[in-house]
mmCIF file of C-alpha atoms in Angstrom:
data_model
loop_
_atom_site.group_PDB
_atom_site.id
_atom_site.type_symbol
_atom_site.label_atom_id
_atom_site.label_comp_id
_atom_site.label_asym_id
_atom_site.label_seq_id
_atom_site.Cartn_x
_atom_site.Cartn_y
_atom_site.Cartn_z
ATOM 1 C CA UNK A 1 -42.458 75.496 16.226
ATOM 2 C CA UNK A 2 -44.505 72.723 17.990
ATOM 3 C CA UNK A 3 -43.351 70.286 20.302
ATOM 4 C CA UNK A 4 -44.327 67.829 23.061
ATOM 5 C CA UNK A 5 -42.625 65.609 24.089
ATOM 6 C CA UNK A 6 -41.347 61.849 23.495
ATOM 7 C CA UNK A 7 -41.642 58.770 24.744
ATOM 8 C CA UNK A 8 -39.511 56.035 24.670
ATOM 9 C CA UNK A 9 -42.191 54.088 22.332
ATOM 10 C CA UNK A 10 -41.745 56.667 19.690
ATOM 11 C CA UNK A 11 -40.831 56.383 15.968
ATOM 12 C CA UNK A 12 -37.908 59.285 16.225
ATOM 13 C CA UNK A 13 -37.585 61.227 12.685
ATOM 14 C CA UNK A 14 -34.789 63.154 11.864
ATOM 15 C CA UNK A 15 -35.470 65.126 8.174
ATOM 16 C CA UNK A 16 -32.618 67.523 6.635
ATOM 17 C CA UNK A 17 -33.163 69.706 4.165
ATOM 18 C CA UNK A 18 -35.933 69.582 5.497
ATOM 19 C CA UNK A 19 -37.614 72.924 3.642
ATOM 20 C CA UNK A 20 -37.144 71.937 0.941
ATOM 21 C CA UNK A 21 -40.041 69.976 -1.256
ATOM 22 C CA UNK A 22 -38.807 66.737 -0.980
ATOM 23 C CA UNK A 23 -39.078 66.869 2.551
ATOM 24 C CA UNK A 24 -41.022 68.544 3.695
ATOM 25 C CA UNK A 25 -43.509 65.838 1.657
ATOM 26 C CA UNK A 26 -41.357 63.056 3.682
ATOM 27 C CA UNK A 27 -42.469 64.292 6.699
ATOM 28 C CA UNK A 28 -46.034 65.004 5.749
ATOM 29 C CA UNK A 29 -46.348 60.558 3.941
ATOM 30 C CA UNK A 30 -44.538 59.677 7.544
ATOM 31 C CA UNK A 31 -47.238 60.677 8.946
ATOM 32 C CA UNK A 32 -49.622 57.969 7.550
ATOM 33 C CA UNK A 33 -47.075 55.525 7.673
ATOM 34 C CA UNK A 34 -48.939 52.791 9.206
ATOM 35 C CA UNK A 35 -44.824 51.048 9.947
ATOM 36 C CA UNK A 36 -43.892 54.949 11.703
ATOM 37 C CA UNK A 37 -46.533 54.684 14.291
ATOM 38 C CA UNK A 38 -46.760 57.660 17.504
ATOM 39 C CA UNK A 39 -43.821 59.590 14.652
ATOM 40 C CA UNK A 40 -42.418 62.621 16.409
ATOM 41 C CA UNK A 41 -40.701 64.233 13.440
ATOM 42 C CA UNK A 42 -36.959 66.515 13.764
ATOM 43 C CA UNK A 43 -37.148 68.800 10.567
ATOM 44 C CA UNK A 44 -34.222 70.779 10.321
ATOM 45 C CA UNK A 45 -32.927 72.952 7.122
ATOM 46 C CA UNK A 46 -30.708 75.911 6.032
ATOM 47 C CA UNK A 47 -34.369 77.438 6.780
ATOM 48 C CA UNK A 48 -36.818 77.196 9.327
ATOM 49 C CA UNK A 49 -38.572 74.367 8.082
ATOM 50 C CA UNK A 50 -42.640 73.825 8.569
ATOM 51 C CA UNK A 51 -44.088 71.222 10.814
ATOM 52 C CA UNK A 52 -46.877 69.244 8.634
ATOM 53 C CA UNK A 53 -50.485 70.303 8.391
ATOM 54 C CA UNK A 54 -52.489 68.248 11.423
ATOM 55 C CA UNK A 55 -48.982 67.226 13.098
ATOM 56 C CA UNK A 56 -48.907 66.719 16.562
ATOM 57 C CA UNK A 57 -45.294 65.643 17.515
ATOM 58 C CA UNK A 58 -43.179 68.411 15.658
ATOM 59 C CA UNK A 59 -40.269 70.213 16.329
ATOM 60 C CA UNK A 60 -38.252 72.546 13.292
ATOM 61 C CA UNK A 61 -35.110 74.286 13.408
ATOM 62 C CA UNK A 62 -33.033 76.784 11.608
ATOM 63 C CA UNK A 63 -29.551 75.586 11.219
ATOM 64 C CA UNK A 64 -26.748 75.058 10.503
ATOM 65 C CA UNK A 65 -25.784 71.960 9.061
ATOM 66 C CA UNK A 66 -21.894 73.040 8.703
ATOM 67 C CA UNK A 67 -22.055 72.800 11.792
ATOM 68 C CA UNK A 68 -21.161 69.799 14.776
ATOM 69 C CA UNK A 69 -22.721 71.740 17.798
ATOM 70 C CA UNK A 70 -25.812 72.220 15.617
ATOM 71 C CA UNK A 71 -25.938 68.958 14.428
ATOM 72 C CA UNK A 72 -25.706 68.052 18.289
ATOM 73 C CA UNK A 73 -28.581 69.793 18.955
ATOM 74 C CA UNK A 74 -31.072 67.979 16.649
ATOM 75 C CA UNK A 75 -29.837 64.359 18.275
ATOM 76 C CA UNK A 76 -30.667 65.916 21.322
ATOM 77 C CA UNK A 77 -34.118 67.192 21.559
ATOM 78 C CA UNK A 78 -36.280 66.743 24.152
ATOM 79 C CA UNK A 79 -37.603 64.024 21.748
ATOM 80 C CA UNK A 80 -34.391 62.166 22.641
ATOM 81 C CA UNK A 81 -32.207 60.720 19.566
ATOM 82 C CA UNK A 82 -34.011 59.569 16.674
ATOM 83 C CA UNK A 83 -34.164 56.003 15.641
ATOM 84 C CA UNK A 84 -34.067 57.035 12.127
ATOM 85 C CA UNK A 85 -32.063 60.464 9.449
ATOM 86 C CA UNK A 86 -33.069 61.313 6.047
ATOM 87 C CA UNK A 87 -29.992 62.789 5.156
ATOM 88 C CA UNK A 88 -31.400 65.398 2.558
ATOM 89 C CA UNK A 89 -29.805 68.378 2.481
ATOM 90 C CA UNK A 90 -27.112 68.709 0.211
ATOM 91 C CA UNK A 91 -25.973 71.088 -2.404
ATOM 92 C CA UNK A 92 -27.158 70.835 -6.102
ATOM 93 C CA UNK A 93 -25.322 69.888 -9.332
ATOM 94 C CA UNK A 94 -25.298 72.794 -10.934
ATOM 95 C CA UNK A 95 -24.418 74.669 -7.812
ATOM 96 C CA UNK A 96 -21.581 72.720 -7.035
ATOM 97 C CA UNK A 97 -20.010 72.918 -10.286
ATOM 98 C CA UNK A 98 -19.906 76.631 -9.850
ATOM 99 C CA UNK A 99 -18.679 76.635 -6.606
ATOM 100 C CA UNK A 100 -17.080 73.542 -5.966
ATOM 101 C CA UNK A 101 -16.014 75.235 -2.305
ATOM 102 C CA UNK A 102 -19.075 75.202 -1.302
ATOM 103 C CA UNK A 103 -20.158 72.196 -2.090
ATOM 104 C CA UNK A 104 -17.453 70.245 -0.640
ATOM 105 C CA UNK A 105 -18.493 71.853 2.629
ATOM 106 C CA UNK A 106 -21.862 71.152 2.417
ATOM 107 C CA UNK A 107 -21.997 67.611 0.574
ATOM 108 C CA UNK A 108 -18.812 65.954 2.001
ATOM 109 C CA UNK A 109 -17.650 67.940 5.120
ATOM 110 C CA UNK A 110 -21.358 68.485 6.968
ATOM 111 C CA UNK A 111 -21.975 64.982 5.901
ATOM 112 C CA UNK A 112 -19.500 63.415 7.672
ATOM 113 C CA UNK A 113 -20.358 65.418 10.619
ATOM 114 C CA UNK A 114 -23.996 64.151 10.082
ATOM 115 C CA UNK A 115 -22.322 60.585 9.982
ATOM 116 C CA UNK A 116 -20.337 61.196 13.404
ATOM 117 C CA UNK A 117 -23.512 63.006 15.330
ATOM 118 C CA UNK A 118 -24.964 59.589 15.000
ATOM 119 C CA UNK A 119 -21.992 57.062 15.556
ATOM 120 C CA UNK A 120 -22.240 58.766 18.963
ATOM 121 C CA UNK A 121 -25.668 58.933 19.936
ATOM 122 C CA UNK A 122 -27.631 55.642 21.786
ATOM 123 C CA UNK A 123 -31.366 55.525 20.664
ATOM 124 C CA UNK A 124 -33.852 54.504 23.459
ATOM 125 C CA UNK A 125 -33.991 51.023 22.815
ATOM 126 C CA UNK A 126 -29.682 50.134 22.191
ATOM 127 C CA UNK A 127 -30.204 50.086 17.861
ATOM 128 C CA UNK A 128 -28.350 51.980 15.676
ATOM 129 C CA UNK A 129 -29.287 55.093 13.945
ATOM 130 C CA UNK A 130 -31.032 54.482 10.697
ATOM 131 C CA UNK A 131 -29.437 57.137 8.229
ATOM 132 C CA UNK A 132 -30.867 56.879 4.834
ATOM 133 C CA UNK A 133 -28.424 59.501 3.003
ATOM 134 C CA UNK A 134 -29.958 60.432 -1.073
ATOM 135 C CA UNK A 135 -27.339 60.199 -3.287
ATOM 136 C CA UNK A 136 -27.583 61.236 -7.335
ATOM 137 C CA UNK A 137 -26.481 58.898 -10.782
ATOM 138 C CA UNK A 138 -24.284 62.214 -10.890
ATOM 139 C CA UNK A 139 -22.086 59.198 -9.738
ATOM 140 C CA UNK A 140 -21.484 57.934 -12.595
ATOM 141 C CA UNK A 141 -19.839 58.739 -15.938
ATOM 142 C CA UNK A 142 -17.529 57.868 -18.767
ATOM 143 C CA UNK A 143 -18.448 54.151 -20.527
ATOM 144 C CA UNK A 144 -20.477 52.964 -18.704
ATOM 145 C CA UNK A 145 -22.766 49.373 -20.080
ATOM 146 C CA UNK A 146 -26.534 50.328 -22.535
ATOM 147 C CA UNK A 147 -27.811 49.561 -19.156
ATOM 148 C CA UNK A 148 -26.226 50.415 -15.575
ATOM 149 C CA UNK A 149 -26.668 47.334 -12.722
ATOM 150 C CA UNK A 150 -26.208 47.781 -9.164
ATOM 151 C CA UNK A 151 -22.623 46.206 -9.965
ATOM 152 C CA UNK A 152 -21.362 48.337 -12.260
ATOM 153 C CA UNK A 153 -19.151 51.142 -11.309
ATOM 154 C CA UNK A 154 -19.120 54.455 -10.031
ATOM 155 C CA UNK A 155 -16.749 57.031 -11.923
ATOM 156 C CA UNK A 156 -18.071 60.315 -11.456
ATOM 157 C CA UNK A 157 -17.834 63.563 -14.333
ATOM 158 C CA UNK A 158 -18.290 66.397 -11.838
ATOM 159 C CA UNK A 159 -17.795 68.103 -8.820
ATOM 160 C CA UNK A 160 -21.643 67.043 -7.295
ATOM 161 C CA UNK A 161 -21.338 63.548 -8.179
ATOM 162 C CA UNK A 162 -17.947 63.096 -6.202
ATOM 163 C CA UNK A 163 -18.815 65.056 -3.567
ATOM 164 C CA UNK A 164 -22.259 62.463 -3.399
ATOM 165 C CA UNK A 165 -19.953 59.369 -3.920
ATOM 166 C CA UNK A 166 -17.742 60.240 -1.455
ATOM 167 C CA UNK A 167 -20.195 60.485 1.526
ATOM 168 C CA UNK A 168 -21.081 57.188 0.307
ATOM 169 C CA UNK A 169 -18.361 55.962 1.088
ATOM 170 C CA UNK A 170 -18.229 57.332 4.330
ATOM 171 C CA UNK A 171 -21.885 56.056 4.846
ATOM 172 C CA UNK A 172 -21.174 52.619 3.755
ATOM 173 C CA UNK A 173 -17.718 52.742 6.152
ATOM 174 C CA UNK A 174 -19.124 53.455 8.803
ATOM 175 C CA UNK A 175 -22.277 50.610 8.859
ATOM 176 C CA UNK A 176 -19.576 48.181 7.448
ATOM 177 C CA UNK A 177 -17.915 49.040 11.562
ATOM 178 C CA UNK A 178 -21.288 48.349 13.138
ATOM 179 C CA UNK A 179 -21.726 52.981 13.581
ATOM 180 C CA UNK A 180 -25.260 53.563 12.067
ATOM 181 C CA UNK A 181 -27.944 51.219 9.909
ATOM 182 C CA UNK A 182 -27.060 53.213 6.824
ATOM 183 C CA UNK A 183 -29.469 53.508 3.577
ATOM 184 C CA UNK A 184 -28.359 54.934 0.970
ATOM 185 C CA UNK A 185 -30.438 55.565 -2.360
ATOM 186 C CA UNK A 186 -29.128 56.778 -5.693
ATOM 187 C CA UNK A 187 -32.324 58.778 -6.662
ATOM 188 C CA UNK A 188 -33.435 59.735 -10.528
ATOM 189 C CA UNK A 189 -34.135 62.686 -11.697
ATOM 190 C CA UNK A 190 -37.655 63.646 -10.385
ATOM 191 C CA UNK A 191 -40.002 64.613 -12.512
ATOM 192 C CA UNK A 192 -42.409 67.024 -12.320
ATOM 193 C CA UNK A 193 -40.564 69.176 -9.514
ATOM 194 C CA UNK A 194 -42.651 71.526 -8.569
ATOM 195 C CA UNK A 195 -42.283 74.915 -6.990
ATOM 196 C CA UNK A 196 -39.252 77.299 -8.244
ATOM 197 C CA UNK A 197 -35.924 75.929 -10.026
ATOM 198 C CA UNK A 198 -34.033 75.097 -7.552
ATOM 199 C CA UNK A 199 -29.728 75.146 -9.150
ATOM 200 C CA UNK A 200 -29.655 71.061 -10.368
ATOM 201 C CA UNK A 201 -28.457 70.775 -13.511
ATOM 202 C CA UNK A 202 -30.997 68.833 -14.227
ATOM 203 C CA UNK A 203 -34.040 71.435 -13.506
ATOM 204 C CA UNK A 204 -34.712 71.694 -17.029
ATOM 205 C CA UNK A 205 -36.765 67.902 -17.432
ATOM 206 C CA UNK A 206 -39.066 69.322 -14.824
ATOM 207 C CA UNK A 207 -39.470 73.149 -15.991
ATOM 208 C CA UNK A 208 -39.677 72.024 -19.263
ATOM 209 C CA UNK A 209 -43.610 70.263 -17.848
ATOM 210 C CA UNK A 210 -44.302 72.609 -14.967
ATOM 211 C CA UNK A 211 -43.849 76.270 -16.293
ATOM 212 C CA UNK A 212 -46.107 75.720 -19.557
ATOM 213 C CA UNK A 213 -48.937 73.912 -16.770
ATOM 214 C CA UNK A 214 -48.433 77.038 -15.058
ATOM 215 C CA UNK A 215 -49.070 78.779 -18.594
ATOM 216 C CA UNK A 216 -45.086 80.830 -18.576
ATOM 217 C CA UNK A 217 -42.576 80.061 -20.653
ATOM 218 C CA UNK A 218 -39.571 77.755 -19.851
ATOM 219 C CA UNK A 219 -36.643 77.193 -21.482
ATOM 220 C CA UNK A 220 -35.102 73.978 -22.893
ATOM 221 C CA UNK A 221 -31.473 73.751 -22.459
ATOM 222 C CA UNK A 222 -31.476 70.920 -24.585
ATOM 223 C CA UNK A 223 -31.437 71.747 -28.449
ATOM 224 C CA UNK A 224 -32.365 74.864 -30.456
ATOM 225 C CA UNK A 225 -35.597 74.097 -31.504
ATOM 226 C CA UNK A 226 -38.600 70.762 -31.446
ATOM 227 C CA UNK A 227 -36.612 68.905 -34.828
ATOM 228 C CA UNK A 228 -33.089 68.982 -32.612
ATOM 229 C CA UNK A 229 -31.002 66.012 -32.604
ATOM 230 C CA UNK A 230 -30.076 67.026 -29.189
ATOM 231 C CA UNK A 231 -33.855 65.857 -28.345
ATOM 232 C CA UNK A 232 -33.069 62.611 -28.236
ATOM 233 C CA UNK A 233 -31.093 63.034 -24.598
ATOM 234 C CA UNK A 234 -32.467 60.128 -22.467
ATOM 235 C CA UNK A 235 -33.403 60.476 -18.198
ATOM 236 C CA UNK A 236 -34.003 57.822 -16.148
ATOM 237 C CA UNK A 237 -37.259 59.809 -14.782
ATOM 238 C CA UNK A 238 -39.520 58.734 -11.794
ATOM 239 C CA UNK A 239 -42.305 60.647 -10.156
ATOM 240 C CA UNK A 240 -42.065 62.724 -6.835
ATOM 241 C CA UNK A 241 -45.358 60.475 -5.544
ATOM 242 C CA UNK A 242 -42.937 57.292 -6.301
ATOM 243 C CA UNK A 243 -39.762 58.466 -4.929
ATOM 244 C CA UNK A 244 -41.607 59.778 -1.842
ATOM 245 C CA UNK A 245 -42.661 56.473 -0.946
ATOM 246 C CA UNK A 246 -39.488 54.841 -1.924
ATOM 247 C CA UNK A 247 -38.335 56.451 0.566
ATOM 248 C CA UNK A 248 -40.883 55.554 3.303
ATOM 249 C CA UNK A 249 -40.131 51.950 2.490
ATOM 250 C CA UNK A 250 -36.184 52.509 2.676
ATOM 251 C CA UNK A 251 -36.751 52.730 6.138
ATOM 252 C CA UNK A 252 -38.672 49.073 6.510
ATOM 253 C CA UNK A 253 -36.059 47.581 4.502
ATOM 254 C CA UNK A 254 -34.199 45.056 6.866
ATOM 255 C CA UNK A 255 -30.587 45.489 6.848
ATOM 256 C CA UNK A 256 -29.527 42.326 5.726
ATOM 257 C CA UNK A 257 -31.489 42.359 2.212
ATOM 258 C CA UNK A 258 -28.872 44.566 1.317
ATOM 259 C CA UNK A 259 -25.616 43.312 -0.692
ATOM 260 C CA UNK A 260 -23.061 42.384 2.005
ATOM 261 C CA UNK A 261 -20.655 45.073 0.547
ATOM 262 C CA UNK A 262 -22.578 47.815 -0.186
ATOM 263 C CA UNK A 263 -25.739 49.376 1.180
ATOM 264 C CA UNK A 264 -26.156 51.724 -2.519
ATOM 265 C CA UNK A 265 -29.438 50.759 -3.807
ATOM 266 C CA UNK A 266 -30.602 53.332 -7.008
ATOM 267 C CA UNK A 267 -34.082 53.435 -6.771
ATOM 268 C CA UNK A 268 -36.286 52.169 -9.685
ATOM 269 C CA UNK A 269 -36.870 54.243 -12.197
ATOM 270 C CA UNK A 270 -37.354 54.457 -16.313
ATOM 271 C CA UNK A 271 -36.221 56.447 -18.874
ATOM 272 C CA UNK A 272 -37.174 59.097 -21.105
ATOM 273 C CA UNK A 273 -35.667 61.905 -23.178
ATOM 274 C CA UNK A 274 -36.863 65.197 -23.589
ATOM 275 C CA UNK A 275 -38.810 64.614 -26.581
ATOM 276 C CA UNK A 276 -41.064 62.087 -25.206
ATOM 277 C CA UNK A 277 -41.359 64.574 -22.604
ATOM 278 C CA UNK A 278 -42.161 67.149 -25.076
ATOM 279 C CA UNK A 279 -44.142 65.425 -26.490
ATOM 280 C CA UNK A 280 -45.939 63.953 -23.540
ATOM 281 C CA UNK A 281 -47.329 68.319 -22.647
ATOM 282 C CA UNK A 282 -48.825 68.246 -25.818
ATOM 283 C CA UNK A 283 -50.134 65.381 -25.962
ATOM 284 C CA UNK A 284 -52.338 66.107 -21.738
ATOM 285 C CA UNK A 285 -52.009 70.562 -22.336
ATOM 286 C CA UNK A 286 -51.712 70.922 -25.939
ATOM 287 C CA UNK A 287 -50.522 72.509 -28.569
ATOM 288 C CA UNK A 288 -50.316 75.428 -27.062
ATOM 289 C CA UNK A 289 -48.791 74.652 -24.053
ATOM 290 C CA UNK A 290 -45.856 73.369 -25.712
ATOM 291 C CA UNK A 291 -45.495 76.933 -27.785
ATOM 292 C CA UNK A 292 -44.533 78.068 -24.473
ATOM 293 C CA UNK A 293 -41.049 76.004 -24.146
ATOM 294 C CA UNK A 294 -38.356 78.666 -25.532
ATOM 295 C CA UNK A 295 -35.659 76.064 -26.577
ATOM 296 C CA UNK A 296 -31.577 77.742 -25.661
ATOM 297 C CA UNK A 297 -28.716 74.892 -25.947
ATOM 298 C CA UNK A 298 -26.357 74.702 -23.575
ATOM 299 C CA UNK A 299 -23.092 72.592 -24.148
ATOM 300 C CA UNK A 300 -22.688 72.629 -20.906
ATOM 301 C CA UNK A 301 -25.805 71.644 -18.869
ATOM 302 C CA UNK A 302 -26.042 69.272 -22.092
ATOM 303 C CA UNK A 303 -22.544 67.776 -21.194
ATOM 304 C CA UNK A 304 -23.549 67.120 -17.806
ATOM 305 C CA UNK A 305 -26.897 65.770 -17.684
ATOM 306 C CA UNK A 306 -25.667 63.523 -21.010
ATOM 307 C CA UNK A 307 -22.444 62.171 -18.830
ATOM 308 C CA UNK A 308 -24.931 60.687 -16.315
ATOM 309 C CA UNK A 309 -27.199 56.962 -17.661
ATOM 310 C CA UNK A 310 -30.422 56.483 -18.585
ATOM 311 C CA UNK A 311 -30.941 52.855 -18.519
ATOM 312 C CA UNK A 312 -31.006 51.262 -15.561
ATOM 313 C CA UNK A 313 -31.987 47.043 -14.839
ATOM 314 C CA UNK A 314 -34.147 46.974 -11.905
ATOM 315 C CA UNK A 315 -34.348 43.918 -10.349
ATOM 316 C CA UNK A 316 -31.605 44.537 -7.580
ATOM 317 C CA UNK A 317 -34.172 47.570 -6.067
ATOM 318 C CA UNK A 318 -38.110 45.742 -6.755
ATOM 319 C CA UNK A 319 -36.433 42.937 -4.760
ATOM 320 C CA UNK A 320 -35.815 44.578 -1.918
ATOM 321 C CA UNK A 321 -39.442 45.981 -2.151
ATOM 322 C CA UNK A 322 -39.105 48.949 -3.849
ATOM 323 C CA UNK A 323 -41.552 50.906 -6.746
ATOM 324 C CA UNK A 324 -41.505 51.651 -10.229
ATOM 325 C CA UNK A 325 -43.819 53.839 -11.854
ATOM 326 C CA UNK A 326 -45.911 52.982 -15.035
ATOM 327 C CA UNK A 327 -46.946 54.051 -18.135
ATOM 328 C CA UNK A 328 -44.688 56.777 -18.764
ATOM 329 C CA UNK A 329 -44.085 60.410 -18.988
ATOM 330 C CA UNK A 330 -48.080 60.769 -20.133
ATOM 331 C CA UNK A 331 -49.978 59.996 -16.366
ATOM 332 C CA UNK A 332 -47.171 61.668 -14.273
ATOM 333 C CA UNK A 333 -47.680 64.915 -16.505
ATOM 334 C CA UNK A 334 -51.328 64.365 -16.251
ATOM 335 C CA UNK A 335 -51.092 63.736 -12.385
ATOM 336 C CA UNK A 336 -49.412 67.390 -11.931
ATOM 337 C CA UNK A 337 -51.509 68.915 -14.158
ATOM 338 C CA UNK A 338 -54.708 67.791 -12.256
ATOM 339 C CA UNK A 339 -52.454 69.049 -9.152
ATOM 340 C CA UNK A 340 -51.692 72.534 -11.046
ATOM 341 C CA UNK A 341 -55.460 73.029 -11.009
ATOM 342 C CA UNK A 342 -55.922 71.927 -8.203
ATOM 343 C CA UNK A 343 -53.565 74.724 -6.732
ATOM 344 C CA UNK A 344 -50.929 72.368 -5.191
ATOM 345 C CA UNK A 345 -49.202 72.619 -7.278
#
C-alpha cells in the first residue's frame, strides 16, 4: 500500500473494480491528466489492486463491495472524501446469466450501497460527488431501430443488462434528487482487451484477435468455419485507448450538458463484424495467425450478443466532448500487435 496525506486542494478519485485492466489503465491515465492535478487515488477491488508506478498518492484496498461497512471505509480514508467515484466493479454478462443471485448482489445491491455512501458523504469543496457508472449495451434488447440513438428505450434480454439498467435508474434518481452528480456510460464492446479472457459473453470479440497474436489458439463461438454466414454478426466496438480517454473526459463534462431527464450517454464507437475482425487479423498478422482461430458455434452466446445493438448515432456523445476511433479494425489490431511485440499486452 502506498499512502500520502490528502489536502483540500487535491483531486481525490475512488475507483472500484480497480484490479481489473480498465481500472488499472484509468488510474495511470489520471496521473497524466492536466485537469486532475495532484490526484490522490483510492483503489479498491475484491483482490487488492496495484498502485500505478510513479503514483505519489495512492491507497489500495481489498474490499467486499457488497458490504456497506467496507464501502464506507473507502469514503473515509486519510485522503478524505473522494470528489469523483468511478464505479467499475461488477459480474460480467455470462457470469450474471449463469449465477443470477450473485449478479443481483453485485450488479444492483452493491451499486445502491455505493450510492448511499456517496449520498452520505461530503467533499472538501462541498460539491456533489461525481459518480461515474459504467453500464453496457446489454441494456438493449427486443425490436430495435436500425440505428440506436439516445432516445431509444432500453429493454434488456439478459440478467446482466437487467442489472445494469436497474443501477442506471438508481444513478439517475440519485442525480435527479441532487444527492450525487451521476454520469452513466454505456460502453461499446472493447477490443482488443489484453490479459486473460473474462466471463463476458462478448469476450471472444477480443479473444479471436488477442490469442492468435500471442501465438495460441482461439475459439470463435460464432459459426463453424471462416465462410459461415453467422460471421456477419455485428458488434459496436471501441479500442481500449479511446475508451480510457473517454473515461477521463466523463469526469470533466459539465453536468448541464447532459439531457435534463437522463445522465446516460453511450460512448462513441463503430460497427464491425466477426468476419471483418478476422480479415483485419489476416491483414495485420497474416494467414498463419488466422489459422489459429477454431470455430465452435455456441447458440446461447450468439443469441445474447446478437440481441445487442450494433449501430449507434454518435452525435449525442460527440456533442458532450467524447471521442471516437477512426479507421476501423486494422489500426486497432496493428496497435495491439505492436503492444504484444513490445511485451506490453
